[in-house]
Coordinates of C-alpha atoms in Angstrom, one line a residue:
M1 CA 0.0 0.0 0.0
A2 CA 1.4 3.4 -0.9
S3 CA 1.2 6.4 1.3
I4 CA -1.1 9.4 1.3
V5 CA 1.7 11.8 0.6
L6 CA -0.5 14.5 -0.9
L7 CA -3.1 16.3 1.2
P8 CA -1.9 19.9 1.6
L9 CA -3.9 22.2 3.9
F10 CA -7.3 21.9 2.3
G11 CA -8.5 24.3 4.8
P12 CA -8.4 28.0 4.0
L13 CA -5.7 29.4 6.2
A14 CA -3.5 29.4 3.1
G15 CA -4.2 29.1 -0.5
S16 CA -1.1 27.0 -1.2
A17 CA 0.3 23.7 0.0
Q18 CA 2.9 23.6 2.7
A19 CA 6.4 22.7 1.6
V20 CA 7.4 19.1 1.6
D21 CA 9.3 18.1 4.7
T22 CA 13.0 17.7 3.7
D23 CA 13.4 15.1 6.4
C24 CA 10.8 12.9 4.6
P25 CA 11.6 12.2 0.9
H26 CA 8.9 12.6 -1.6
D27 CA 8.6 8.9 -2.2
G28 CA 8.5 8.2 1.6
Y29 CA 11.7 6.0 1.7
I30 CA 14.4 7.2 4.0
T31 CA 15.9 3.7 3.8
N32 CA 14.3 0.4 2.9
G33 CA 13.3 -0.1 6.5
D34 CA 12.6 3.5 7.4
V35 CA 9.5 5.0 5.8
C36 CA 7.5 8.1 6.3
T37 CA 4.5 10.1 5.2
K38 CA 4.3 13.9 5.4
L39 CA 0.8 15.0 6.6
T40 CA -0.7 18.5 6.8
N41 CA 0.5 19.1 10.4
G42 CA 3.1 16.5 11.0
T43 CA 5.1 13.5 9.8
L44 CA 4.4 9.8 10.4
Y45 CA 7.4 7.5 10.6
L46 CA 8.0 3.7 10.8
H47 CA 11.3 2.0 11.5
Q48 CA 11.7 -1.7 11.0
T49 CA 14.8 -3.8 11.8
S50 CA 16.4 -5.7 9.0
N51 CA 14.9 -9.0 10.0
G52 CA 11.5 -7.5 10.8
D53 CA 11.4 -8.4 14.5
Y54 CA 11.1 -4.9 15.9
I55 CA 8.9 -2.0 14.8
D56 CA 8.9 1.6 15.9
V57 CA 6.1 4.0 14.8
E58 CA 6.4 7.7 15.6
Y59 CA 4.3 10.8 14.8
G60 CA 5.8 14.3 15.1
K61 CA 3.0 16.9 15.1
S62 CA 4.3 20.2 13.7
G63 CA 1.1 22.3 13.9
G64 CA -2.6 22.4 14.8
S65 CA -4.4 21.6 18.0
A66 CA -3.9 18.5 20.1
V67 CA -5.9 15.4 19.0
S68 CA -6.6 11.9 20.3
C69 CA -4.7 9.4 18.2
K70 CA -3.5 5.8 18.0
L71 CA -0.2 4.6 16.4
G72 CA 0.0 1.2 14.8
Y73 CA 1.4 -1.0 12.1
L74 CA -0.1 -3.2 9.4
R75 CA 1.4 -6.7 8.7
S76 CA -0.2 -9.5 6.7
G77 CA -3.5 -7.6 6.5
T78 CA -3.9 -7.1 10.2
N79 CA -3.7 -3.9 12.2
H80 CA -1.9 -3.7 15.6
W81 CA -2.7 -0.5 17.6
S82 CA -1.2 1.3 20.5
A83 CA -3.3 2.7 23.3
T84 CA -5.1 6.0 22.7
K85 CA -2.6 8.9 23.0
T86 CA -2.7 12.7 22.8
C87 CA -0.8 14.0 19.8
S88 CA 0.3 17.6 20.1
T89 CA 3.1 19.8 19.0
S90 CA 4.8 19.7 22.4
L91 CA 5.2 15.9 22.5
Q92 CA 6.3 13.4 19.8
Q93 CA 4.4 10.2 20.3
S94 CA 5.8 6.8 19.6
A95 CA 5.0 3.1 20.0
T96 CA 7.2 0.1 19.7
W97 CA 6.6 -3.6 19.2
S98 CA 8.8 -6.6 19.5
V99 CA 7.3 -9.0 17.0
S100 CA 8.0 -12.3 15.2
A101 CA 10.6 -11.9 12.5
S102 CA 9.1 -11.8 9.1
C103 CA 10.0 -11.4 5.4
K104 CA 6.8 -9.4 4.9
P105 CA 6.6 -5.6 4.6
D106 CA 5.1 -3.4 7.3
V107 CA 3.1 -0.2 7.0
G108 CA 3.0 2.5 9.7
L109 CA -0.4 3.7 10.8
L110 CA -1.9 6.8 12.5
Y111 CA -5.6 6.9 13.4
A112 CA -7.0 10.3 14.4
N113 CA -10.4 11.9 13.9
S114 CA -12.0 8.8 12.2
T115 CA -9.3 8.8 9.5
T116 CA -6.4 6.3 9.1
Y117 CA -3.1 7.6 7.7
Q118 CA -0.3 5.3 6.5
T119 CA 3.3 5.2 5.4
P120 CA 4.5 3.3 2.3
P121 CA 5.4 -0.3 3.0
T122 CA 8.9 -1.2 4.0
K123 CA 10.8 -3.2 1.4
S124 CA 10.5 -6.9 1.9
C125 CA 13.6 -8.7 3.2
W126 CA 15.6 -5.5 3.0
R127 CA 19.3 -5.8 3.7
Q128 CA 20.9 -2.4 3.8
A129 CA 19.9 1.2 3.6
V130 CA 19.1 2.9 0.4
H131 CA 22.1 4.9 -0.6
G132 CA 20.5 7.2 -3.1
P133 CA 17.4 7.4 -5.4
G134 CA 16.8 4.0 -6.8
Q135 CA 20.0 2.5 -5.2
S136 CA 20.0 -0.4 -2.8
S137 CA 22.5 -3.0 -1.8
P138 CA 21.9 -6.2 -3.7
G139 CA 20.8 -9.4 -2.0
P140 CA 18.4 -12.3 -2.1
C141 CA 14.8 -11.1 -2.1
S142 CA 15.9 -7.5 -2.5
P143 CA 13.6 -4.6 -3.4
A144 CA 14.6 -5.1 -7.0
G145 CA 12.1 -7.9 -7.3
P146 CA 9.5 -9.9 -5.3
C147 CA 10.5 -12.9 -3.2
S148 CA 10.7 -16.0 -5.3
P149 CA 8.5 -18.8 -3.9
T150 CA 11.4 -21.2 -4.0
H151 CA 13.4 -19.1 -1.6
N152 CA 10.6 -17.8 0.7
G153 CA 10.9 -20.6 3.3
A154 CA 14.6 -20.2 3.6
L155 CA 14.4 -16.5 3.8
V156 CA 11.8 -16.6 6.5
L157 CA 13.9 -19.1 8.5
E158 CA 16.9 -16.8 8.0
A159 CA 14.9 -13.8 9.2
V160 CA 13.6 -15.7 12.2
F161 CA 16.9 -17.1 13.4
R162 CA 19.4 -14.4 12.2
G163 CA 20.7 -12.5 15.2
Q164 CA 18.7 -14.5 17.8
S165 CA 21.2 -17.3 18.5
A166 CA 21.3 -16.6 22.2
F167 CA 17.5 -16.7 22.5
I168 CA 17.2 -19.9 20.5
L169 CA 19.8 -21.6 22.7
I170 CA 18.3 -20.4 25.9
A171 CA 14.8 -21.3 24.9
L172 CA 15.8 -24.8 23.8
L173 CA 17.7 -25.4 27.0
I174 CA 14.8 -24.2 29.1
T175 CA 12.3 -26.3 27.2
A176 CA 14.4 -29.4 27.2
G177 CA 15.3 -29.0 30.9
S178 CA 11.7 -28.4 31.9
G179 CA 10.6 -31.5 30.0
L180 CA 13.3 -33.7 31.5
A181 CA 12.5 -32.4 35.0
A182 CA 8.8 -33.1 34.4
V183 CA 9.6 -36.6 33.3
R184 CA 11.7 -37.3 36.4
F185 CA 9.1 -35.9 38.7
A186 CA 6.2 -37.7 37.0
A187 CA 8.0 -41.0 37.1
R188 CA 7.4 -41.0 40.8
Q189 CA 3.9 -39.7 40.7
S190 CA 2.3 -40.9 37.4
D191 CA 2.1 -43.9 35.0
R192 CA 2.7 -41.6 32.0
P193 CA 5.9 -39.6 32.6
A194 CA 7.0 -39.3 29.0
L195 CA 3.6 -37.7 28.0
V196 CA 3.8 -35.4 31.0
G197 CA 7.2 -34.3 29.9
L198 CA 6.0 -33.6 26.3
W199 CA 3.0 -31.6 27.7
V200 CA 5.3 -29.5 29.9
S201 CA 7.7 -28.9 27.1
S202 CA 5.0 -27.7 24.8
V203 CA 3.8 -25.3 27.4
I204 CA 7.2 -23.9 28.2
S205 CA 8.1 -23.5 24.5
V206 CA 4.9 -21.4 24.0
L207 CA 5.8 -19.3 27.0
C208 CA 9.3 -18.7 25.6
L209 CA 8.0 -17.7 22.2
T210 CA 5.3 -15.3 23.5
L211 CA 6.9 -13.7 26.5
W212 CA 10.5 -13.3 25.4
S213 CA 11.5 -9.6 24.9
A214 CA 13.9 -8.1 22.4
G215 CA 14.0 -4.9 24.6
G216 CA 11.1 -3.0 23.0
S217 CA 8.3 -1.4 25.0
Q218 CA 4.6 -1.1 24.4
I219 CA 4.6 2.4 26.2
A220 CA 1.2 1.8 27.9
R221 CA -0.6 -1.1 29.6
N222 CA -3.4 -1.7 27.1
C223 CA -5.1 -4.6 25.4
T224 CA -7.0 -4.6 22.1
V225 CA -10.4 -6.2 22.6
N226 CA -11.5 -7.3 19.1
L227 CA -15.2 -7.7 18.9
S228 CA -14.9 -9.7 15.7
L229 CA -14.5 -13.2 17.0
L230 CA -14.0 -14.8 13.6
E231 CA -11.4 -12.4 12.3
P232 CA -8.4 -14.2 13.7
F233 CA -9.2 -17.2 11.4
T234 CA -9.0 -15.0 8.3
T235 CA -5.4 -13.9 8.8
E236 CA -2.1 -15.6 8.5
Q237 CA -1.1 -14.5 11.9
G238 CA -4.3 -15.8 13.5
L239 CA -3.8 -19.2 11.9
L240 CA -0.2 -19.4 13.1
N241 CA -1.3 -18.5 16.6
A242 CA -3.8 -21.3 16.5
A243 CA -1.2 -23.8 15.2
M244 CA 1.2 -22.8 18.0
F245 CA -1.3 -24.1 20.6
V246 CA -2.3 -27.4 18.9
P247 CA 0.6 -29.3 20.6
V248 CA -0.5 -28.0 23.9
G249 CA -4.0 -29.3 23.5
L250 CA -2.8 -32.5 21.9
T251 CA -0.4 -33.5 24.6
G252 CA -2.8 -32.3 27.3
A253 CA -5.5 -34.7 26.0
L254 CA -3.0 -37.6 25.8
V255 CA -1.9 -37.0 29.4
T256 CA -5.3 -36.5 31.0
R257 CA -7.2 -38.7 28.6
R258 CA -9.9 -36.0 28.8
L259 CA -11.0 -33.5 26.2
L260 CA -12.3 -30.6 28.3
P261 CA -9.4 -30.2 30.8
A262 CA -6.9 -30.2 28.0
A263 CA -8.8 -27.5 26.0
V264 CA -9.4 -25.4 29.1
A265 CA -5.8 -25.6 30.2
G266 CA -4.8 -24.2 26.8
A267 CA -7.3 -21.4 27.0
V268 CA -6.1 -20.5 30.5
L269 CA -2.5 -20.5 29.4
S270 CA -3.3 -18.1 26.5
A271 CA -5.3 -15.9 28.9
V272 CA -2.3 -15.7 31.3
I273 CA 0.1 -14.9 28.4
E274 CA -2.1 -12.1 27.0
T275 CA -2.6 -10.7 30.5
V276 CA 1.2 -10.6 31.1
Q277 CA 1.7 -9.0 27.7
G278 CA -0.8 -6.3 28.5
A279 CA 0.2 -5.7 32.1
V280 CA 4.0 -5.6 31.5
P281 CA 4.7 -3.2 28.6
A282 CA 8.5 -3.6 29.1
I283 CA 8.5 -6.9 27.3
G284 CA 7.2 -5.2 24.2
R285 CA 4.5 -7.6 23.3
A286 CA 1.0 -6.6 22.2
C287 CA -2.0 -7.9 24.1
D288 CA -4.9 -8.7 21.7
T289 CA -8.0 -10.8 22.4
S290 CA -7.7 -12.1 18.8
D291 CA -4.7 -14.1 20.0
L292 CA -6.7 -15.5 22.9
V293 CA -9.4 -16.7 20.5
A294 CA -6.9 -18.2 18.0
N295 CA -4.8 -19.8 20.8
S296 CA -7.9 -21.3 22.5
A297 CA -9.2 -22.7 19.2
G298 CA -5.8 -24.3 18.5
A299 CA -5.8 -25.9 21.9
L300 CA -9.3 -27.2 21.4
A301 CA -8.4 -28.6 18.0
G302 CA -5.3 -30.3 19.5
A303 CA -7.4 -31.7 22.3
V304 CA -9.9 -33.1 19.8
C305 CA -7.1 -34.7 17.8
G306 CA -5.7 -36.2 21.0
R307 CA -9.0 -37.6 22.1
L308 CA -9.5 -39.2 18.7
L309 CA -6.0 -40.6 18.8
I310 CA -6.7 -42.3 22.1
G311 CA -9.5 -44.2 20.5
F312 CA -7.1 -45.9 18.1
V313 CA -4.6 -47.1 20.7
A314 CA -4.9 -49.6 23.5
R315 CA -6.6 -48.1 26.5
T316 CA -4.0 -49.0 29.0
L317 CA -4.0 -45.6 30.7
E318 CA -6.9 -44.4 32.8
P319 CA -8.3 -40.8 32.6
W320 CA -7.0 -38.4 35.2
T321 CA -9.3 -37.5 38.0
F322 CA -9.3 -34.1 39.6
R323 CA -10.1 -33.6 43.2
A324 CA -12.8 -31.0 43.6
R325 CA -11.3 -28.8 46.5
P326 CA -7.8 -28.3 45.1
T327 CA -9.2 -27.8 41.6
A328 CA -11.7 -25.2 42.8
M329 CA -9.0 -23.4 44.8
A330 CA -6.6 -23.3 41.9
T331 CA -9.3 -22.0 39.6
A332 CA -10.3 -19.3 42.1
V333 CA -6.7 -18.1 42.6
C334 CA -6.1 -17.9 38.8
A335 CA -9.3 -16.1 38.2
A336 CA -8.6 -13.6 41.0
A337 CA -5.1 -12.9 39.7
L338 CA -6.4 -12.3 36.2
A339 CA -9.2 -10.1 37.5
V340 CA -6.7 -7.9 39.5
A341 CA -4.5 -7.5 36.5
W342 CA -7.3 -6.5 34.2
T343 CA -9.0 -4.1 36.6
G344 CA -5.9 -2.5 38.0
Y345 CA -3.2 -2.6 35.3
I346 CA -4.7 -3.1 31.9
Q347 CA -6.8 -0.6 29.8
P348 CA -9.1 -2.5 27.4
D349 CA -9.4 -0.9 24.0
E350 CA -12.5 -2.1 22.1
V351 CA -12.5 -2.2 18.3
A352 CA -15.0 -3.6 15.9
A353 CA -12.2 -5.3 14.0
T354 CA -8.4 -5.1 13.8
Q355 CA -8.1 -6.3 10.3
A356 CA -7.2 -3.2 8.3
V357 CA -7.2 -4.4 4.8
G358 CA -9.5 -6.9 3.2
S359 CA -10.9 -7.7 -0.2
A360 CA -13.3 -5.1 -1.6
N361 CA -16.9 -6.3 -2.4
A362 CA -18.4 -5.9 -5.9
Q363 CA -20.0 -2.6 -5.1
Q364 CA -16.8 -1.1 -3.8
R365 CA -14.9 -2.4 -6.8
R366 CA -17.3 -0.8 -9.3
A367 CA -17.2 2.5 -7.4
V368 CA -13.4 2.7 -7.4
E369 CA -13.1 1.5 -11.0
T370 CA -15.4 4.5 -11.9
A371 CA -13.2 6.8 -9.9
V372 CA -10.0 5.5 -11.7
S373 CA -11.7 5.9 -15.0
T374 CA -12.7 9.5 -14.2
A375 CA -9.2 10.4 -13.1
F376 CA -7.1 8.6 -15.6
G377 CA -9.4 7.2 -18.3
H378 CA -8.2 3.7 -19.4
Y379 CA -4.5 4.6 -19.1
Y380 CA -3.9 2.4 -16.0
A381 CA -4.9 -1.2 -15.5
I382 CA -6.0 -1.8 -11.9
K383 CA -3.8 -4.4 -10.3
G384 CA -6.1 -5.0 -7.3
V385 CA -8.8 -3.5 -5.1
Q386 CA -8.9 -3.6 -1.3
Y387 CA -11.0 -2.1 1.4
M388 CA -9.3 -0.5 4.5
A389 CA -11.8 -0.1 7.3
S390 CA -11.4 2.6 10.0
P391 CA -11.0 1.0 13.4
G392 CA -14.3 0.7 15.2
E393 CA -16.4 2.4 12.6
D394 CA -18.6 1.4 9.6
K395 CA -16.6 3.4 7.1
G396 CA -13.2 3.3 5.5
T397 CA -11.4 3.6 2.2
V398 CA -11.5 1.6 -1.0
V399 CA -8.0 1.4 -2.5
A400 CA -7.2 0.7 -6.2
N401 CA -3.6 -0.4 -6.7
L402 CA -2.2 1.0 -10.0
P403 CA 1.1 0.0 -11.7
V404 CA 2.7 3.3 -10.6
G405 CA 0.8 4.2 -7.4
F406 CA -2.8 4.0 -6.0
L407 CA -6.2 5.8 -6.0
Q408 CA -8.3 5.9 -2.8
L409 CA -12.1 6.5 -2.5
T410 CA -13.8 7.2 0.9
W411 CA -16.5 4.7 1.7
P412 CA -19.5 4.6 1.9
D413 CA -20.0 8.3 1.1
R414 CA -17.7 8.2 -2.0
A415 CA -17.1 11.9 -1.4
D416 CA -13.3 12.1 -1.5
V417 CA -10.9 10.8 -4.1
T418 CA -7.1 10.9 -3.6
A419 CA -4.4 9.5 -5.9
S420 CA -0.7 9.3 -5.7
L421 CA 1.5 8.3 -8.6
D422 CA 5.2 8.2 -8.9
M423 CA 6.5 11.7 -8.8
S424 CA 9.3 13.2 -10.9
D425 CA 11.8 15.7 -9.5
K426 CA 14.1 15.6 -12.6
G427 CA 11.7 15.7 -15.5
T428 CA 11.4 12.0 -15.8
E429 CA 8.1 11.0 -17.2
S430 CA 6.3 8.9 -14.6
G431 CA 2.9 10.4 -13.8
Y432 CA -0.3 10.5 -15.8
P433 CA 0.1 12.3 -19.2
V434 CA -2.4 14.9 -20.1
Q435 CA -3.6 14.4 -23.7
G436 CA -2.1 17.1 -26.0
V437 CA 0.4 18.3 -23.5
T438 CA 4.0 17.9 -24.7
T439 CA 5.9 20.7 -22.8
H440 CA 7.8 20.3 -19.6
P441 CA 6.6 23.2 -17.4
R442 CA 9.2 25.6 -16.0
T443 CA 6.9 28.1 -14.5
A444 CA 3.8 28.2 -12.3
T445 CA 1.8 29.6 -15.2
Q446 CA 2.6 26.7 -17.4
A447 CA 1.7 24.2 -14.7
K448 CA -1.6 26.0 -14.2
A449 CA -2.4 25.7 -17.9
I450 CA -1.8 22.0 -17.8
A451 CA -3.9 21.5 -14.7
V452 CA -6.8 23.5 -16.2
T453 CA -6.7 21.4 -19.3
Y454 CA -6.7 18.2 -17.2
A455 CA -9.6 19.5 -15.0
G456 CA -11.7 20.5 -18.0
R457 CA -11.5 16.9 -19.3
H458 CA -11.7 14.9 -16.1
Y459 CA -13.4 17.1 -13.5
P460 CA -15.3 19.8 -15.4
W461 CA -17.3 20.8 -12.3
A462 CA -14.2 22.3 -10.7
E463 CA -13.4 25.2 -13.0
P464 CA -16.6 27.3 -13.3
D465 CA -16.6 30.2 -10.9
S466 CA -13.5 28.8 -9.1
T467 CA -10.4 30.7 -7.8
I468 CA -7.3 28.9 -9.0
E469 CA -4.1 29.2 -7.0
V470 CA -0.6 27.7 -7.7
S471 CA 2.2 26.9 -5.3
G472 CA 5.5 25.1 -5.7
V473 CA 6.0 21.8 -4.1
G474 CA 9.5 21.3 -2.6
D475 CA 12.4 23.7 -2.6
H476 CA 12.2 25.7 -5.8
A477 CA 9.3 23.6 -7.0
T478 CA 11.6 20.5 -7.5
L479 CA 8.5 18.3 -7.3
G480 CA 6.4 20.5 -9.5
W481 CA 3.4 22.7 -8.6
L482 CA 0.2 22.2 -6.8
V483 CA -2.8 23.8 -8.5
S484 CA -5.8 24.3 -6.3
F485 CA -9.4 25.0 -7.4
R486 CA -11.7 26.6 -4.8
R487 CA -15.1 28.2 -5.0
Y488 CA -16.5 31.0 -2.8
R489 CA -20.1 32.1 -2.2
D490 CA -20.5 35.5 -0.4
K491 CA -16.8 35.3 0.6
V492 CA -17.3 31.8 2.2
L493 CA -15.2 29.0 1.0
M494 CA -17.4 26.1 -0.3
P495 CA -16.7 22.4 0.5
M496 CA -15.9 21.6 -3.1
R497 CA -12.2 21.2 -3.9
L498 CA -9.8 20.0 -6.5
D499 CA -6.0 19.8 -6.0
I500 CA -3.8 18.7 -8.9
Q501 CA 0.0 18.3 -8.6
V502 CA 1.8 18.8 -11.9
D503 CA 5.4 17.4 -12.0
R504 CA 8.3 18.7 -13.9
A505 CA 7.5 16.4 -16.8
G506 CA 4.1 18.0 -17.2
R507 CA 2.3 15.0 -15.9
I508 CA -0.2 14.6 -13.1
S509 CA 1.6 13.1 -10.0
Q510 CA -1.0 13.5 -7.3
L511 CA -4.7 14.4 -7.1
S512 CA -7.3 15.1 -4.5
A513 CA -10.9 15.8 -5.4
R514 CA -14.2 16.4 -3.7
A515 CA -17.3 17.0 -5.9
A516 CA -19.7 18.8 -3.5
Q517 CA -22.6 21.1 -4.2
D518 CA -22.4 24.7 -2.9
V519 CA -24.2 25.1 0.4
Q520 CA -26.2 27.7 2.2
V521 CA -24.9 29.1 5.5
P522 CA -26.4 31.4 8.0
E523 CA -25.7 35.1 7.7
V524 CA -22.2 36.2 8.8
V525 CA -22.4 38.6 11.7
I526 CA -19.1 38.1 13.4
S527 CA -16.3 40.2 12.0
R528 CA -12.7 39.1 11.6
A529 CA -11.6 41.1 14.6
A530 CA -14.4 39.7 16.8
A531 CA -13.4 36.2 15.7
A532 CA -9.8 36.9 16.9
R533 CA -11.1 38.1 20.3
A534 CA -13.3 35.0 20.6
A535 CA -10.3 32.7 19.8
L536 CA -8.2 34.4 22.4
K537 CA -11.0 34.1 25.0
A538 CA -11.0 30.3 24.2
S539 CA -7.3 30.2 25.1
P540 CA -7.2 31.7 28.6
H541 CA -3.9 30.0 29.5
C542 CA -1.9 32.4 27.2
A543 CA -4.4 35.1 26.2
K544 CA -2.1 37.9 27.2
T545 CA 0.9 36.7 25.1
A546 CA -0.9 34.9 22.2
K547 CA -0.9 36.0 18.6
T548 CA -3.9 35.3 16.4
T549 CA -4.0 34.8 12.6
V550 CA -7.6 34.7 11.3
G551 CA -8.0 32.8 8.0
E552 CA -10.8 32.8 5.5
L553 CA -14.4 32.1 6.1
L554 CA -15.3 28.5 5.3
A555 CA -18.4 26.3 5.2
V556 CA -18.2 23.6 7.9
R557 CA -20.8 20.9 8.5
H558 CA -21.8 19.9 12.0
H559 CA -24.1 16.9 11.9
D560 CA -26.7 17.8 9.2
T561 CA -26.3 21.6 9.4
W562 CA -23.8 24.0 7.7
A563 CA -22.3 27.1 9.2
A564 CA -19.7 29.6 8.2
V565 CA -16.7 29.7 10.5
W566 CA -13.5 31.8 10.9
R567 CA -10.6 29.4 11.1
T568 CA -8.1 31.0 13.4
L569 CA -4.6 30.2 14.5
V570 CA -3.7 31.0 18.1
T571 CA 0.1 31.0 18.7
C572 CA 1.4 30.8 22.2
G573 CA 5.2 30.5 22.3
S574 CA 6.1 27.5 20.2
S575 CA 2.6 26.0 20.3
T576 CA 0.0 26.7 17.7
T577 CA -3.7 25.8 18.1
V578 CA -6.4 25.9 15.4
I579 CA -9.8 27.3 16.6
N580 CA -13.0 27.5 14.6
V581 CA -15.1 30.6 15.4
N582 CA -18.8 30.4 14.3
A583 CA -19.4 33.4 12.1
Q584 CA -23.0 33.8 13.4
S585 CA -22.9 32.9 17.1
G586 CA -19.2 33.6 17.9
T587 CA -18.8 30.1 19.5
A588 CA -15.2 28.9 19.5
S589 CA -14.3 25.2 19.1
S590 CA -11.5 23.0 18.0
P591 CA -11.8 21.5 14.5
P592 CA -10.8 17.9 13.5
D593 CA -7.2 18.2 12.8
T594 CA -4.2 16.0 12.0

């Protein structure tokens, strides 16, 4: 998945886009394992170690008001989220995960104000840093080409074991030692010591795999509570989690000769593991109820297999019996410990689903195909269509993957279209060619003419009665020019917008469009000066030293009604807050902002 690199300040404090952050390259790749996305008021970063076993996601907010946000990463179609944080200009937020090594790419995520932002994916099986544009150190499964199926298994094993020799040795010693100790102890107490040893070994190996720490930290004690119980069985990670607990259930059934105790023991083991992961952030493991569901299912499947296997062998071993009093006491102690941990140390974070990306349905596919056709005709063949749901909400984004980028359509409103194609900073032809345009623009006027030609053919609703502004993207317009179409009614900026980035080759490299009808707003009675005073009044902590910059009037919808607001910047020292002042009532409020 490519990043949403575009999105200048669509609001009206400025008529031009902000300059591209020089710390975040235009393609989003600092190195093959360090990727970023420049947003309107900040930059989202993801760092991945070379074998994919450690992930660090950071968001540095450079402007705007403080917002509630979550950081996360996407791997194998599944989202992993941090606890809810406060993102502000005074504090750079970060979250880290120690994860299973993988040859698969990761995508950094930021969720704020019902919108998910993302970085480009890291390069699979990356070896060394990118040394320059298009340059990377060669190696098996390098970014120059996809992983060959004949080498995937070897590369995954190499990724898992490379650099973890100490852990592997320690885990093997602990597992083997625990199994042998269990065999010696059970030889004096039981008629099935070998089976007991296998059961203990399977449990200890799972504990080593799930509670070992590579030194990362989860920052906060939280646990994702996934309300979609079937989702874990639709992801690769979920199936692997289930498979990991099959030996636990299988050996448990062979030992106890009972189905229920073996399955329950596996579920309790998983519950303990997830609780420790959530309550002890220092180990850097993510607590997620999806893991509990998958683990428990795996233990049940193993127990069923064990019970069936018993039916095919001689019944020389009797089922275990459990004394009521000790069993009840052990159950009560375990339940009490889990309850204390969850009530006192863990913050549950409910989500409707954690799976970020899934297959688009037929209706979504038709809608995004129409959007691609509108933007680029039949120039690009769609390589695939996916749906990315916003966490905990019944809306999201439909993504069409193109040979040179992507196009996104908000769903289900279909209101906003954004597209990002390969950009050119040296005149290389890489974006969408506008029919009849053969010149490489050198000035803003030439770029404007190309954008107007493109808009007239693809988005004819944008030009009539619109104000067109042009601004350079990057230092000295190295990435081209952003041409913005805006419409005003009685000096109020309407919700319609069209932003077209024209690169140095005269091609369309990025696009953002919203086809919206003009709206009626109440009469404007609050002046610009009164709006500045209202914004200062809403910032009492620094009203005496603050400076205000009142932007344009714009139409803003609150629920089903529209109002004209003055968008105002209040600067106090190094901190800047955006405040909307209702142009009729004078009420000040903070707008959605990332």
